[in-house]
Amino acid sequence: QVQLVQSGAEMRKPGASVKVSCKASGYMFGGYYIHWVRHVPGQGLEWMGWINCNSGVTNYVQKFQGRVTMTRDSSISTAYMELRSLRYDDTAVYYCAKDREGVSDFWGQGTLVTVSS
Amino acid sequence: FVMTQSPESLAVSLGERASINCKSSQSVLYRTNKKNHLAWYQQKPGQPPKLLIYWASTRESGVPDRFSGSGSETDFNLTISSLQAEDVAVYYCQQYYSTPSYTFGQGTKVEIK
């Protein structure tokens, strides 16, 4: 069965970076994109971008351009999302999700990233 | 793209109908495939979102048939025909017409009256 397992919760100081991993299993990793979405506490879902797990081509929402990098390691079926220059308002649960024709059909369990001094 | 959901929250009695509206600032109907690139997700506290509906009206495998989606171009609805206790959640619409920003609505909280 399809599973996406994300890395554990992280705490960072403002200005630091965080890298979240998303290990996929149960399907052909290279055949699908991975989406990254975050959920800020008390707010809604926010789309961040996607990575083509075959070619490595990425596409980021303008808001995160210059601060986010999405990568993948096909040898271990794992996608990564790195966010730099963290701010307090980056505190959120970050999700990876498998793409199917644009929708996110399977989701990771989420990774809480807390930005605090 | 701006996705606007209404209401922000609603309370419905068990067994009654719940309806959520989602309006898009631009049409999400893709002329090439004649499909509306609009999805609905359900999110319960402490859980990731769950895909309910895609192409505006196609139910995801395993989703109960009390959930239905309708609408076209810029105006969409999610209906729960007979609300069950396990349907308490926040519901989001999402357009996947305009990459890379597959924008979500702000969410609608559904509770039991």
CSV table of C-alpha atoms in Angstrom, one decimal:
chain,number,residue,atom,x,y,z
A,1,GLN,CA,0.0,0.0,0.0
A,2,VAL,CA,1.1,3.6,-0.6
A,3,GLN,CA,2.8,5.2,2.3
A,4,LEU,CA,4.6,8.4,2.9
A,5,VAL,CA,6.6,8.6,6.1
A,6,GLN,CA,8.0,12.0,7.1
A,7,SER,CA,10.8,12.9,9.5
A,8,GLY,CA,10.2,14.0,13.0
A,9,ALA,CA,9.4,17.3,14.6
A,10,GLU,CA,12.0,20.0,14.5
A,11,MET,CA,12.7,23.2,16.4
A,12,ARG,CA,14.8,26.0,14.9
A,13,LYS,CA,15.8,29.5,15.8
A,14,PRO,CA,14.8,32.4,13.5
A,15,GLY,CA,17.1,32.7,10.5
A,16,ALA,CA,18.0,29.0,10.6
A,17,SER,CA,17.1,26.3,8.0
A,18,VAL,CA,15.2,23.1,8.3
A,19,LYS,CA,15.1,20.0,6.0
A,20,VAL,CA,12.1,17.7,6.1
A,21,SER,CA,12.2,14.2,4.5
A,22,CYS,CA,9.4,12.2,3.0
A,23,LYS,CA,10.1,8.5,2.3
A,24,ALA,CA,7.7,6.9,-0.2
A,25,SER,CA,6.8,3.2,-0.5
A,26,GLY,CA,4.2,1.1,-2.2
A,27,TYR,CA,4.4,2.7,-5.6
A,28,MET,CA,6.9,3.7,-8.3
A,29,PHE,CA,8.5,6.7,-6.8
A,30,GLY,CA,9.8,8.1,-10.1
A,31,GLY,CA,6.4,8.0,-11.8
A,32,TYR,CA,4.8,10.7,-9.7
A,33,TYR,CA,5.3,14.2,-8.4
A,34,ILE,CA,5.5,15.0,-4.7
A,35,HIS,CA,3.6,18.0,-3.4
A,36,TRP,CA,4.5,20.0,-0.3
A,37,VAL,CA,1.8,21.8,1.7
A,38,ARG,CA,1.9,23.4,5.1
A,39,HIS,CA,-0.7,24.0,7.8
A,40,VAL,CA,-0.1,27.0,9.9
A,41,PRO,CA,-1.7,26.7,13.4
A,42,GLY,CA,-5.2,28.2,13.4
A,43,GLN,CA,-5.0,28.9,9.7
A,44,GLY,CA,-5.7,26.9,6.6
A,45,LEU,CA,-3.7,24.8,4.2
A,46,GLU,CA,-1.0,26.6,2.1
A,47,TRP,CA,0.4,25.1,-1.1
A,48,MET,CA,4.2,25.4,-1.4
A,49,GLY,CA,5.1,23.6,-4.6
A,50,TRP,CA,6.0,20.3,-6.2
A,51,ILE,CA,8.9,18.2,-7.5
A,52,ASN,CA,8.9,15.8,-10.4
A,53,CYS,CA,10.5,12.8,-8.8
A,54,ASN,CA,11.7,11.5,-12.2
A,55,SER,CA,13.4,14.5,-13.6
A,56,GLY,CA,13.9,16.5,-10.4
A,57,VAL,CA,12.2,19.6,-12.0
A,58,THR,CA,10.6,21.7,-9.3
A,59,ASN,CA,8.0,24.4,-9.3
A,60,TYR,CA,7.6,26.7,-6.2
A,61,VAL,CA,4.9,29.1,-5.2
A,62,GLN,CA,6.2,32.7,-5.6
A,63,LYS,CA,5.9,33.4,-1.9
A,64,PHE,CA,8.6,30.8,-1.1
A,65,GLN,CA,10.9,31.4,-4.1
A,66,GLY,CA,14.5,31.9,-2.9
A,67,ARG,CA,13.8,30.3,0.5
A,68,VAL,CA,12.7,26.8,-0.4
A,69,THR,CA,14.4,23.9,-2.2
A,70,MET,CA,12.8,20.6,-3.0
A,71,THR,CA,14.9,17.7,-3.9
A,72,ARG,CA,14.7,13.9,-4.2
A,73,ASP,CA,16.9,10.9,-3.9
A,74,SER,CA,15.4,8.3,-6.2
A,75,SER,CA,17.8,5.6,-4.9
A,76,ILE,CA,16.0,5.6,-1.5
A,77,SER,CA,12.6,6.9,-2.8
A,78,THR,CA,12.8,10.0,-0.6
A,79,ALA,CA,11.8,13.6,-1.2
A,80,TYR,CA,13.1,16.5,0.7
A,81,MET,CA,11.9,20.1,1.4
A,82,GLU,CA,14.4,22.6,2.8
A,83,LEU,CA,13.2,26.0,4.0
A,84,ARG,CA,15.8,28.6,4.8
A,85,SER,CA,15.8,31.9,6.7
A,86,LEU,CA,13.1,30.7,9.0
A,87,ARG,CA,10.7,33.2,10.5
A,88,TYR,CA,8.3,32.8,13.4
A,89,ASP,CA,5.4,32.6,11.0
A,90,ASP,CA,7.0,29.5,9.4
A,91,THR,CA,5.9,27.6,12.4
A,92,ALA,CA,3.6,25.0,10.9
A,93,VAL,CA,2.9,21.3,10.1
A,94,TYR,CA,4.6,20.5,6.8
A,95,TYR,CA,3.1,17.7,4.7
A,96,CYS,CA,4.3,15.9,1.6
A,97,ALA,CA,1.7,14.3,-0.6
A,98,LYS,CA,1.8,12.1,-3.7
A,99,ASP,CA,0.4,13.7,-6.9
A,100,ARG,CA,-2.2,12.1,-9.1
A,101,GLU,CA,-3.2,14.3,-12.1
A,102,GLY,CA,-2.9,17.4,-9.9
A,103,VAL,CA,-4.6,16.2,-6.7
A,104,SER,CA,-2.9,14.9,-3.6
A,105,ASP,CA,-4.1,11.4,-3.1
A,106,PHE,CA,-1.8,10.1,-0.4
A,107,TRP,CA,-0.3,12.2,2.4
A,108,GLY,CA,2.5,11.9,4.9
A,109,GLN,CA,1.7,12.2,8.6
A,110,GLY,CA,3.1,15.7,8.8
A,111,THR,CA,6.2,17.2,10.4
A,112,LEU,CA,5.8,20.0,12.9
A,113,VAL,CA,8.4,22.7,12.5
A,114,THR,CA,8.6,25.2,15.3
A,115,VAL,CA,10.5,28.4,15.0
A,116,SER,CA,11.3,29.9,18.4
A,117,SER,CA,14.1,31.8,19.9
B,1,PHE,CA,-6.4,32.4,-8.1
B,2,VAL,CA,-8.4,33.1,-5.0
B,3,MET,CA,-10.7,30.4,-3.6
B,4,THR,CA,-13.4,31.6,-1.3
B,5,GLN,CA,-15.4,29.2,0.8
B,6,SER,CA,-18.7,29.8,2.6
B,7,PRO,CA,-19.7,29.5,5.3
B,8,GLU,CA,-16.6,29.6,7.5
B,9,SER,CA,-18.4,27.2,9.9
B,10,LEU,CA,-21.7,25.4,10.1
B,11,ALA,CA,-23.4,23.3,12.7
B,12,VAL,CA,-25.8,20.6,11.4
B,13,SER,CA,-27.9,18.0,13.2
B,14,LEU,CA,-27.0,14.3,12.8
B,15,GLY,CA,-28.7,12.9,9.7
B,16,GLU,CA,-29.2,16.4,8.2
B,17,ARG,CA,-27.7,17.8,5.1
B,18,ALA,CA,-24.6,20.0,5.1
B,19,SER,CA,-23.6,22.1,2.1
B,20,ILE,CA,-20.4,24.1,1.5
B,21,ASN,CA,-19.8,26.5,-1.3
B,22,CYS,CA,-16.5,27.3,-3.0
B,23,LYS,CA,-16.1,30.1,-5.5
B,24,SER,CA,-13.0,30.6,-7.6
B,25,SER,CA,-11.8,34.0,-8.9
B,26,GLN,CA,-11.2,32.4,-12.3
B,27,SER,CA,-12.6,29.5,-14.1
B,28,VAL,CA,-11.0,26.1,-13.3
B,29,LEU,CA,-12.6,24.4,-16.3
B,30,TYR,CA,-9.9,23.2,-18.6
B,31,ARG,CA,-11.2,23.4,-22.2
B,32,THR,CA,-8.9,20.7,-23.5
B,33,ASN,CA,-10.2,17.9,-21.3
B,34,LYS,CA,-13.5,19.6,-20.4
B,35,LYS,CA,-12.8,18.9,-16.7
B,36,ASN,CA,-13.1,21.2,-13.7
B,37,HIS,CA,-9.8,21.1,-11.8
B,38,LEU,CA,-11.4,21.3,-8.4
B,39,ALA,CA,-10.9,19.0,-5.4
B,40,TRP,CA,-12.3,18.7,-1.9
B,41,TYR,CA,-10.4,17.5,1.1
B,42,GLN,CA,-11.4,16.6,4.6
B,43,GLN,CA,-9.1,17.3,7.6
B,44,LYS,CA,-9.7,16.1,11.1
B,45,PRO,CA,-7.6,17.4,14.0
B,46,GLY,CA,-4.1,16.0,14.2
B,47,GLN,CA,-4.5,14.2,10.8
B,48,PRO,CA,-3.4,15.0,7.3
B,49,PRO,CA,-6.0,16.1,4.8
B,50,LYS,CA,-7.9,13.3,3.0
B,51,LEU,CA,-8.9,13.5,-0.6
B,52,LEU,CA,-12.7,13.3,-1.0
B,53,ILE,CA,-13.6,14.6,-4.4
B,54,TYR,CA,-11.7,15.4,-7.6
B,55,TRP,CA,-12.7,16.7,-11.0
B,56,ALA,CA,-15.3,18.6,-9.0
B,57,SER,CA,-17.7,15.6,-8.7
B,58,THR,CA,-15.7,12.3,-8.8
B,59,ARG,CA,-15.7,10.6,-5.5
B,60,GLU,CA,-12.3,9.2,-4.4
B,61,SER,CA,-12.3,5.4,-3.9
B,62,GLY,CA,-13.6,4.5,-0.4
B,63,VAL,CA,-15.3,7.7,0.2
B,64,PRO,CA,-18.9,7.2,1.4
B,65,ASP,CA,-21.6,8.1,-1.1
B,66,ARG,CA,-23.1,10.7,1.3
B,67,PHE,CA,-20.4,13.0,0.0
B,68,SER,CA,-21.0,14.6,-3.3
B,69,GLY,CA,-19.5,17.4,-5.3
B,70,SER,CA,-21.1,19.6,-8.0
B,71,GLY,CA,-20.6,22.8,-9.9
B,72,SER,CA,-18.6,24.1,-12.8
B,73,GLU,CA,-16.2,26.9,-13.9
B,74,THR,CA,-16.2,29.2,-10.8
B,75,ASP,CA,-18.9,27.9,-8.5
B,76,PHE,CA,-18.8,24.6,-6.6
B,77,ASN,CA,-20.5,22.8,-3.8
B,78,LEU,CA,-19.7,19.9,-1.4
B,79,THR,CA,-22.7,18.3,0.1
B,80,ILE,CA,-22.9,15.8,2.9
B,81,SER,CA,-26.4,14.3,2.4
B,82,SER,CA,-26.8,12.9,6.0
B,83,LEU,CA,-24.2,14.1,8.5
B,84,GLN,CA,-22.5,11.5,10.6
B,85,ALA,CA,-20.5,12.1,13.8
B,86,GLU,CA,-17.3,11.0,12.0
B,87,ASP,CA,-17.8,13.8,9.4
B,88,VAL,CA,-16.9,16.5,12.0
B,89,ALA,CA,-13.9,18.1,10.3
B,90,VAL,CA,-12.6,21.1,8.3
B,91,TYR,CA,-13.3,20.9,4.6
B,92,TYR,CA,-11.1,22.6,2.0
B,93,CYS,CA,-11.7,23.1,-1.7
B,94,GLN,CA,-8.6,23.4,-3.9
B,95,GLN,CA,-8.0,24.4,-7.5
B,96,TYR,CA,-5.4,22.4,-9.4
B,97,TYR,CA,-5.8,24.3,-12.7
B,98,SER,CA,-3.0,26.8,-12.2
B,99,THR,CA,0.4,25.4,-11.4
B,100,PRO,CA,2.5,25.8,-9.3
B,101,SER,CA,0.1,27.4,-6.9
B,102,TYR,CA,-2.7,24.9,-6.4
B,103,THR,CA,-4.6,27.2,-4.1
B,104,PHE,CA,-6.8,26.1,-1.2
B,105,GLY,CA,-9.9,27.8,0.1
B,106,GLN,CA,-9.7,29.0,3.7
B,107,GLY,CA,-11.6,26.0,5.0
B,108,THR,CA,-15.1,25.3,6.5
B,109,LYS,CA,-15.5,23.8,9.9
B,110,VAL,CA,-18.4,21.4,10.2
B,111,GLU,CA,-19.8,20.6,13.6
B,112,ILE,CA,-22.7,18.8,15.1
B,113,LYS,CA,-25.6,20.9,16.3
